[in-house]
mmCIF file of C-alpha atoms and ligand atoms in Angstrom:
data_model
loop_
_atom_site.group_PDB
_atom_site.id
_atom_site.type_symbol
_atom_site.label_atom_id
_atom_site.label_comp_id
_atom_site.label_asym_id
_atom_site.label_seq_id
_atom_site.Cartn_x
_atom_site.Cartn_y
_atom_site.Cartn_z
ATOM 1 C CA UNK X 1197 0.000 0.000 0.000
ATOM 2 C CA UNK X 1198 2.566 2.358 1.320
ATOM 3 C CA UNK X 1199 4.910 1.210 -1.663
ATOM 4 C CA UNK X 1200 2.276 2.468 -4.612
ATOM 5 C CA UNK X 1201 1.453 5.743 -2.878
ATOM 6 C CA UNK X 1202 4.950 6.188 -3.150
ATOM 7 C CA UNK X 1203 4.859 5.532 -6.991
ATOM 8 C CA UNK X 1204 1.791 7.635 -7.479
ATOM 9 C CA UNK X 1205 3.657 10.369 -5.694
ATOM 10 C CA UNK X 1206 6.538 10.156 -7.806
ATOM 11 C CA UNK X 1207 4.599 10.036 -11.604
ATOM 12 C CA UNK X 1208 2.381 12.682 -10.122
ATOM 13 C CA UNK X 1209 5.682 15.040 -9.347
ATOM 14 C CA UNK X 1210 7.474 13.409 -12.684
ATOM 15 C CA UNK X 1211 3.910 14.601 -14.499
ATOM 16 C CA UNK X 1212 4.301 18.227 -12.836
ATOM 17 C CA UNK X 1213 8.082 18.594 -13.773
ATOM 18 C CA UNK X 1214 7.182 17.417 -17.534
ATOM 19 C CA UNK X 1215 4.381 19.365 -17.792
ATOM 20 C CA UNK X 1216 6.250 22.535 -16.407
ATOM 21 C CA UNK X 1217 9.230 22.253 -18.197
ATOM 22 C CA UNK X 1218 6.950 22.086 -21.791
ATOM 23 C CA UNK X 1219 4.983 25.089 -20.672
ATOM 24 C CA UNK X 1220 8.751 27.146 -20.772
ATOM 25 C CA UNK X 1221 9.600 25.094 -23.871
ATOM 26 C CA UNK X 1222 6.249 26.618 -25.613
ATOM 27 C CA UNK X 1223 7.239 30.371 -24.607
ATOM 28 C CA UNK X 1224 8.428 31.377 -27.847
ATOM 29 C CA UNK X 1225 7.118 35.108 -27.975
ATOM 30 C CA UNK X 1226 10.027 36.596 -26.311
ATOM 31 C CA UNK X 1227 12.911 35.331 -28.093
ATOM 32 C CA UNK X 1228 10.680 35.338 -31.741
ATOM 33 C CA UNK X 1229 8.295 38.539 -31.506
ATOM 34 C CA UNK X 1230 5.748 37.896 -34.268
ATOM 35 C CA UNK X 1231 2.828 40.720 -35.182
ATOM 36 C CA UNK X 1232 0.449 39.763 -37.897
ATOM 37 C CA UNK X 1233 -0.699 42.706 -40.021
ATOM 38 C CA UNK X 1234 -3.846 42.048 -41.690
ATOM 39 C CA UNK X 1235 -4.565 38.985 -43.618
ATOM 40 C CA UNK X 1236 -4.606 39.925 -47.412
ATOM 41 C CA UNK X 1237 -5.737 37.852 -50.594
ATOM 42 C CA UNK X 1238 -3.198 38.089 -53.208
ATOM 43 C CA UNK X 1239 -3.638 37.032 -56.859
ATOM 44 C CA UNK X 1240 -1.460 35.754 -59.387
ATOM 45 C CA UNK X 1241 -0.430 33.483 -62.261
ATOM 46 C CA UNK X 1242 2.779 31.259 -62.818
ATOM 47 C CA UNK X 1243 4.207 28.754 -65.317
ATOM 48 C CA UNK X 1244 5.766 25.043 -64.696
ATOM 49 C CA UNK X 1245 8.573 24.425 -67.495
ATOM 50 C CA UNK X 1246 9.410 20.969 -67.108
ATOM 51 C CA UNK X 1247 11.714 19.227 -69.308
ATOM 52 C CA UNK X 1248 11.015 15.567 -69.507
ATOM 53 C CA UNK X 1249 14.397 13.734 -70.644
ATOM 54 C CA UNK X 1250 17.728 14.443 -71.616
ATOM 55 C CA UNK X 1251 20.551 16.345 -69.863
ATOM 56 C CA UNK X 1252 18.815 19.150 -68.466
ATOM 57 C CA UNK X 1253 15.658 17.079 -67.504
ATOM 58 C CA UNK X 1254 13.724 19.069 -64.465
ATOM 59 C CA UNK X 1255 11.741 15.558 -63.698
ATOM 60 C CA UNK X 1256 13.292 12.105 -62.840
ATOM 61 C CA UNK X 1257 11.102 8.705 -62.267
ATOM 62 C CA UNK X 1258 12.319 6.833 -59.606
ATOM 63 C CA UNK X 1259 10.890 3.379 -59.112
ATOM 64 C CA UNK X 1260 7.998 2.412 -61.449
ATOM 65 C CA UNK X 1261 6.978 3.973 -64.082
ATOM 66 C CA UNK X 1262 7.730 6.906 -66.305
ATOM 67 C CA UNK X 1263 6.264 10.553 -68.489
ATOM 68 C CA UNK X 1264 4.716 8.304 -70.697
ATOM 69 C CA UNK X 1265 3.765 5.284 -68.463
ATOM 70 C CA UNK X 1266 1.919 7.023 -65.696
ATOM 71 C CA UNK X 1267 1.277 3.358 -63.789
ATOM 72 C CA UNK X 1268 -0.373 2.896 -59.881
ATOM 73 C CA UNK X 1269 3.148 3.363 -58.037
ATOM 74 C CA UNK X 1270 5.092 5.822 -59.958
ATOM 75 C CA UNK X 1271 7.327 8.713 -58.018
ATOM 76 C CA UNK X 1272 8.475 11.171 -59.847
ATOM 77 C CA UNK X 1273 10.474 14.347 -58.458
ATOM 78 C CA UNK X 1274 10.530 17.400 -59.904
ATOM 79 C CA UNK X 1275 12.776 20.899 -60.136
ATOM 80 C CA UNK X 1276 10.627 23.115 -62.801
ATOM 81 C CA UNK X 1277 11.421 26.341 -64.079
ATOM 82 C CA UNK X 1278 8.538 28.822 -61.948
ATOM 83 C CA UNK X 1279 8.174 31.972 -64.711
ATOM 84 C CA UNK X 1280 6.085 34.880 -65.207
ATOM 85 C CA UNK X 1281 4.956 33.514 -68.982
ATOM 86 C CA UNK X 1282 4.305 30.205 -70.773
ATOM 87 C CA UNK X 1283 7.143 31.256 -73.542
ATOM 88 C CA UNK X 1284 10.425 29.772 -73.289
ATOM 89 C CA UNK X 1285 12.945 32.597 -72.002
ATOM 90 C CA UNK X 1286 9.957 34.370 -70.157
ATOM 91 C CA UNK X 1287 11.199 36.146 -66.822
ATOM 92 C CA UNK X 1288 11.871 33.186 -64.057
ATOM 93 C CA UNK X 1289 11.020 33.658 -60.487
ATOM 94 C CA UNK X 1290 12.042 30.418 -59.186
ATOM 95 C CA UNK X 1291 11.500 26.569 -59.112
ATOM 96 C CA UNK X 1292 8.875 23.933 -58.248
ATOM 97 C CA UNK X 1293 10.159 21.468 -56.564
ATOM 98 C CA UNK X 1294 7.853 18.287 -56.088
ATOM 99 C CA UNK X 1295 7.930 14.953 -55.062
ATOM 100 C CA UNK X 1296 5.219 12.849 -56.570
ATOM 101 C CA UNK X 1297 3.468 9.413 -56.922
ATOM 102 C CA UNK X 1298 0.317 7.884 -58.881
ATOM 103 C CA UNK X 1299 -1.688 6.627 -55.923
ATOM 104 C CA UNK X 1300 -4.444 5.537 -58.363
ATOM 105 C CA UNK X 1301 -5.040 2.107 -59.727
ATOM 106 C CA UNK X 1302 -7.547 3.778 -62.304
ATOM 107 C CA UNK X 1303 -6.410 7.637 -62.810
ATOM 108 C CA UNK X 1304 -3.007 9.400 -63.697
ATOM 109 C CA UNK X 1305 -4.042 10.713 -60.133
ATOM 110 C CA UNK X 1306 -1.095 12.390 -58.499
ATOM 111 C CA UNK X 1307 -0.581 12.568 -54.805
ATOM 112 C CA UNK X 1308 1.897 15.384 -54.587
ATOM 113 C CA UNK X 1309 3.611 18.093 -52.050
ATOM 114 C CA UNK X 1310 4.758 21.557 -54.099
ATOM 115 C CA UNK X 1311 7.143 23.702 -53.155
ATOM 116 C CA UNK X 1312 7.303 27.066 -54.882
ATOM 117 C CA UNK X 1313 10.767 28.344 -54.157
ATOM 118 C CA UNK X 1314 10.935 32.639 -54.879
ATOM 119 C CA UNK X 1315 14.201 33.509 -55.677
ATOM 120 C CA UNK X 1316 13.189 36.658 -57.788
ATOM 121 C CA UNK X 1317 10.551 39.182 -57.804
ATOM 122 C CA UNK X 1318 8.513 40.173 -54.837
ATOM 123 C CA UNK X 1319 8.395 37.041 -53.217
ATOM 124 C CA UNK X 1320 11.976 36.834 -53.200
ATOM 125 C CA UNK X 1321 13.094 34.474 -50.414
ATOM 126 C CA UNK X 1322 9.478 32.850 -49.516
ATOM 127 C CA UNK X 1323 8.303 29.911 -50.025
ATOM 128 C CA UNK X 1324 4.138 28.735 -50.843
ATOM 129 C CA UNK X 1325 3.178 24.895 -49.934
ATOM 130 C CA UNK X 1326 0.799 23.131 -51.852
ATOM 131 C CA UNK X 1327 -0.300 19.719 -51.404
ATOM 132 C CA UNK X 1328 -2.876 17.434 -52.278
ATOM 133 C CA UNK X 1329 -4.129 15.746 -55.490
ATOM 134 C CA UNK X 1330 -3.833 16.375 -58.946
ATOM 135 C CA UNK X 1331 -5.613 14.221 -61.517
ATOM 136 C CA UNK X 1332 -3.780 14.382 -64.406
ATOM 137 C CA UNK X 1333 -6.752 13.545 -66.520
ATOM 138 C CA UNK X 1334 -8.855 16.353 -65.569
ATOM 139 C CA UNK X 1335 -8.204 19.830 -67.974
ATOM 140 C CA UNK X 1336 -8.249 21.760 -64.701
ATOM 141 C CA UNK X 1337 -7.076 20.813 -61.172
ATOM 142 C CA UNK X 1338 -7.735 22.297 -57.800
ATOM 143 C CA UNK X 1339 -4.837 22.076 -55.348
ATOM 144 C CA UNK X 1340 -4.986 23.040 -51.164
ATOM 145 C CA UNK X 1341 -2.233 25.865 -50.236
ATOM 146 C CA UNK X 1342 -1.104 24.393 -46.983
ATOM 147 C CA UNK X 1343 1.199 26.895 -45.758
ATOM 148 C CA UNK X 1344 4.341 28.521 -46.505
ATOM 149 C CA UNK X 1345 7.713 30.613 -44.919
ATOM 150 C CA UNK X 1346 8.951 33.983 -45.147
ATOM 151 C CA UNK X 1347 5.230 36.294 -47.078
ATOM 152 C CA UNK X 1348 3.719 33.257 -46.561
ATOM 153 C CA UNK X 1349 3.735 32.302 -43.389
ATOM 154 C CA UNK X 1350 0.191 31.289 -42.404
ATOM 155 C CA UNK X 1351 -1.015 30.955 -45.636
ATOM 156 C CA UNK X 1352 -4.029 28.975 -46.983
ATOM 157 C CA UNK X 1353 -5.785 28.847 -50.199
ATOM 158 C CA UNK X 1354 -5.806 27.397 -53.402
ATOM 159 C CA UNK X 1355 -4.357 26.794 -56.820
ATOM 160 C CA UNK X 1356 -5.817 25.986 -60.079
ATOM 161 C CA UNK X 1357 -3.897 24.303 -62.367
ATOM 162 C CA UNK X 1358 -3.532 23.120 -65.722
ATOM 163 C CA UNK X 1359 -1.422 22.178 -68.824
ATOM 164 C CA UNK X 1360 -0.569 24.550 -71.465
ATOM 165 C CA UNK X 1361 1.228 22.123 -74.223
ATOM 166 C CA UNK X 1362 3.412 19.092 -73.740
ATOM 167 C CA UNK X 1363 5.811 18.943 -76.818
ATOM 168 C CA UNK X 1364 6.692 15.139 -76.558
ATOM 169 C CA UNK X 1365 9.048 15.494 -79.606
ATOM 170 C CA UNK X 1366 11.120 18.366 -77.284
ATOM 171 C CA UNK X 1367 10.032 16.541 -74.123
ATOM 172 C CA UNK X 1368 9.069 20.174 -72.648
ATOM 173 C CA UNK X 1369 6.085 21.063 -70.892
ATOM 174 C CA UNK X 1370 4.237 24.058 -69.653
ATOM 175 C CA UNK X 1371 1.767 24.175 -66.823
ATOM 176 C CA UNK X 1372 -0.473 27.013 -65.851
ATOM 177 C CA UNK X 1373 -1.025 27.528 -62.310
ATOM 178 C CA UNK X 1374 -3.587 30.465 -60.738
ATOM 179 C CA UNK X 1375 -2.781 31.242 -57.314
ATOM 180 C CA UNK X 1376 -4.922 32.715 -54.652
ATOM 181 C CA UNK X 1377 -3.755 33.074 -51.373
ATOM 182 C CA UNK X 1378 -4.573 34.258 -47.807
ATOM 183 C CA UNK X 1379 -1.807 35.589 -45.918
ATOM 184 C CA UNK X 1380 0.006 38.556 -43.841
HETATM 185 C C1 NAG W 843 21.100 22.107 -71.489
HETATM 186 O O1 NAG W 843 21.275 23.400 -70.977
HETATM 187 C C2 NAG W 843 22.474 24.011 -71.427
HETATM 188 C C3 NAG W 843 22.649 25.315 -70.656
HETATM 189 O O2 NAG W 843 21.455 26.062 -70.687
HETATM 190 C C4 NAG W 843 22.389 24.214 -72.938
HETATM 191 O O3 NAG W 843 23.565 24.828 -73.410
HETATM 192 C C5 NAG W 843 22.203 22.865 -73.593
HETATM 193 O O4 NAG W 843 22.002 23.036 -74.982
HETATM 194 C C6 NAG W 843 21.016 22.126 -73.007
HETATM 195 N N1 NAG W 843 20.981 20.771 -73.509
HETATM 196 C C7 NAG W 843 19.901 20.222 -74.044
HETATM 197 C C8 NAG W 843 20.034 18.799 -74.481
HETATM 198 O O5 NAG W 843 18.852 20.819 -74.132
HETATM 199 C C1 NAG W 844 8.126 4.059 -70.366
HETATM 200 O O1 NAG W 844 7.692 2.806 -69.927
HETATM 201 C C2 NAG W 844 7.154 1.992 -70.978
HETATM 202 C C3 NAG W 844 6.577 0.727 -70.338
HETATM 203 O O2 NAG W 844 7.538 0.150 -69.514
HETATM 204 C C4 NAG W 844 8.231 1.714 -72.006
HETATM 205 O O3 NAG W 844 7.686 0.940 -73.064
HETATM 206 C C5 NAG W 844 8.771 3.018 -72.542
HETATM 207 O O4 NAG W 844 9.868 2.785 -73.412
HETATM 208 C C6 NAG W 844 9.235 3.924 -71.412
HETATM 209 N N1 NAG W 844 9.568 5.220 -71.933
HETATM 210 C C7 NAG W 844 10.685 5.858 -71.592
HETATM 211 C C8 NAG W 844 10.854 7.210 -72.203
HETATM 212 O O5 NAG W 844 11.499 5.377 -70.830
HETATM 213 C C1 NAG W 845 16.778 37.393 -53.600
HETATM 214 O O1 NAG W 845 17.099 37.225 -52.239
HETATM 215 C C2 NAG W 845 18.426 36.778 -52.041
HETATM 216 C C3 NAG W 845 18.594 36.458 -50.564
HETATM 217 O O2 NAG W 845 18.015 37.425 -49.772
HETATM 218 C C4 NAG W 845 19.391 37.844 -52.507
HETATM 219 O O3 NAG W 845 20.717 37.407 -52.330
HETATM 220 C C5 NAG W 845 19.134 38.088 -53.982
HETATM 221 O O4 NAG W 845 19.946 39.159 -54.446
HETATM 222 C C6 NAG W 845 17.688 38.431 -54.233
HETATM 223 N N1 NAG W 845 17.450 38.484 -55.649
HETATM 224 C C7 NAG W 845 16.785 39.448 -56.230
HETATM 225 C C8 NAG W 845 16.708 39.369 -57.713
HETATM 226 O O5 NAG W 845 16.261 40.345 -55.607
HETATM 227 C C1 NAG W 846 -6.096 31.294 -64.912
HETATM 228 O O1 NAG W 846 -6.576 32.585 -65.003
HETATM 229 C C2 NAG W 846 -6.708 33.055 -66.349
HETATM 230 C C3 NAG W 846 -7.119 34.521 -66.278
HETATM 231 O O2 NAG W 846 -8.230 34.677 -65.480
HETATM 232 C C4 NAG W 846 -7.692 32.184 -67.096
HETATM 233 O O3 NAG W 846 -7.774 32.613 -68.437
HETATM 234 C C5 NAG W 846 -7.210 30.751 -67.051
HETATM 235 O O4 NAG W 846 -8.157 29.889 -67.673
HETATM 236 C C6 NAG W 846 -6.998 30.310 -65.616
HETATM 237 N N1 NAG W 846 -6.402 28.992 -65.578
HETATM 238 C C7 NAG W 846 -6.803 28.030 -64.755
HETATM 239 C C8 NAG W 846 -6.034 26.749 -64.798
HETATM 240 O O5 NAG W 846 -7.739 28.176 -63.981
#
C-alpha cells in the first residue's frame, strides 16, 4: 500500500516537472516577436517548365513507371522552371520542386507536395506549400495551399492548375497555375 502511494507520488511530481518544463519550452514570444498585419488575398499566375528527358531534364522517375507510363506506383520528383509567362525565355522567379506518386489504380491521379521556391521578384526568399491531389486527366485541377515561410507564413488557399502544351518530340512542358492566397 505504502509502496504504490509512493509511486503515485513520484509520476504525479514526474507529471508536474514534464508538464512545467513544456509550458517554458512553448514560450516562444520573447525570443521570436511575431505581429500579424492584416490577412490579405493576393492574386497571381505562374508557369511550370518541365523538361522531360535528356541532360537538363527538371523531372526524374524513380521506381515504377515513367512521363509516358503514368502506372499505380510511380514517383516522380521534380525541379521546374517557376516563370512569369508560358514562352520559353519568359522572366523566371524560381522553381517547383515536387515529389510525386500515382496513388491511383484507375487515374493518372497524383498525390503530390509543391514547393514554390521565390528567388526573384517580390516574393523573393518565400516559399508557398501546396499539397494534395492532382488528376492528371482532368483539364483543370484544384490544389490546397497548406502553408508557406517567409510572405507566406500562415497561408491557406488554393491553386488551379492546368497544362498549357506538352511537346513530346522536345520533351518540354508548360503548366499554368492560378494562385490565390490568404496571408500577412
Ligand atoms: C542544357 O542546358 C544548357 C545550358 O542552358 C544548354 O547549353 C544545352 O544546350 C542544353 N541541352 C539540351 C540537351 O537541351
Ligand atoms: C516508359 O515505360 C514503358 C513501359 O515500360 C516503355 O515501353 C517506354 O519505353 C518507357 N519510356 C521511356 C521514355 O522510358
Ligand atoms: C533574392 O534574395 C536573395 C537572398 O536574400 C538575394 O541574395 C538576392 O539578391 C535576391 N534576388 C533578387 C533578384 O532580388
Ligand atoms: C487562370 O486565369 C486566367 C485569367 O483569369 C484564365 O484565363 C485561365 O483559364 C486560368 N487557368 C486556370 C487553370 O484556372
Amino acid at each position: 500500500m505504502a509502496a504504490s502511494f509512493q509511486t503515485n507520488l513520484i509520476i504525479i511530481l514526474l507529471a508536474l516537472l514534464l508538464s512545467s518544463s513544456a509550458t517554458i519550452a512553448q514560450e516562444l514570444d520573447v525570443a521570436e516577436p511575431l505581429s500579424l498585419g492584416r490577412e490579405k488575398l493576393t492574386r497571381f499566375r505562374l508557369y511550370l517548365h518541365e523538361v522531360f528527358d535528356g541532360r537538363n531534364a527538371t523531372v526524374v522517375y524513380a521506381a515504377v513507371g515513367n512521363a509516358t507510363n503514368l502506372v499505380f506506383g510511380t514517383i516522380s520528383v521534380l525541379n521546374d522552371i517557376l516563370a512569369l509567362g508560358p514562352e520559353p525565355g519568359s522572366k523566371v522567379v524560381g522553381r517547383a520542386q515536387a515529389l510525386g506518386a500515382i496513388a491511383s489504380q484507375t487515374q493518372p491521379a497524383l498525390t503530390m507536395i509543391m514547393n514554390f521556391v521565390f528567388t526573384d521578384g517580390k516574393f523573393n526568399g518565400s516559399v508557398l506549400t501546396i499539397a494534395g491531389r492532382n488528376n492528371l486527366n482532368l483539364k483543370v485541377r484544384e490544389l490546397p495551399i497548406v502553408g508557406g515561410n517567409g510572405a507566406f507564413r500562415f497561408a491557406r488557399g488554393y491553386v488551379r492548375t492546368s497544362t498549357i502544351f506538352i511537346n513530346s518530340v522536345n520533351k518540354v512542358g508548360v503548366v499554368e497555375y492560378n494562385v490565390s492566397v490568404l496571408h500577412y
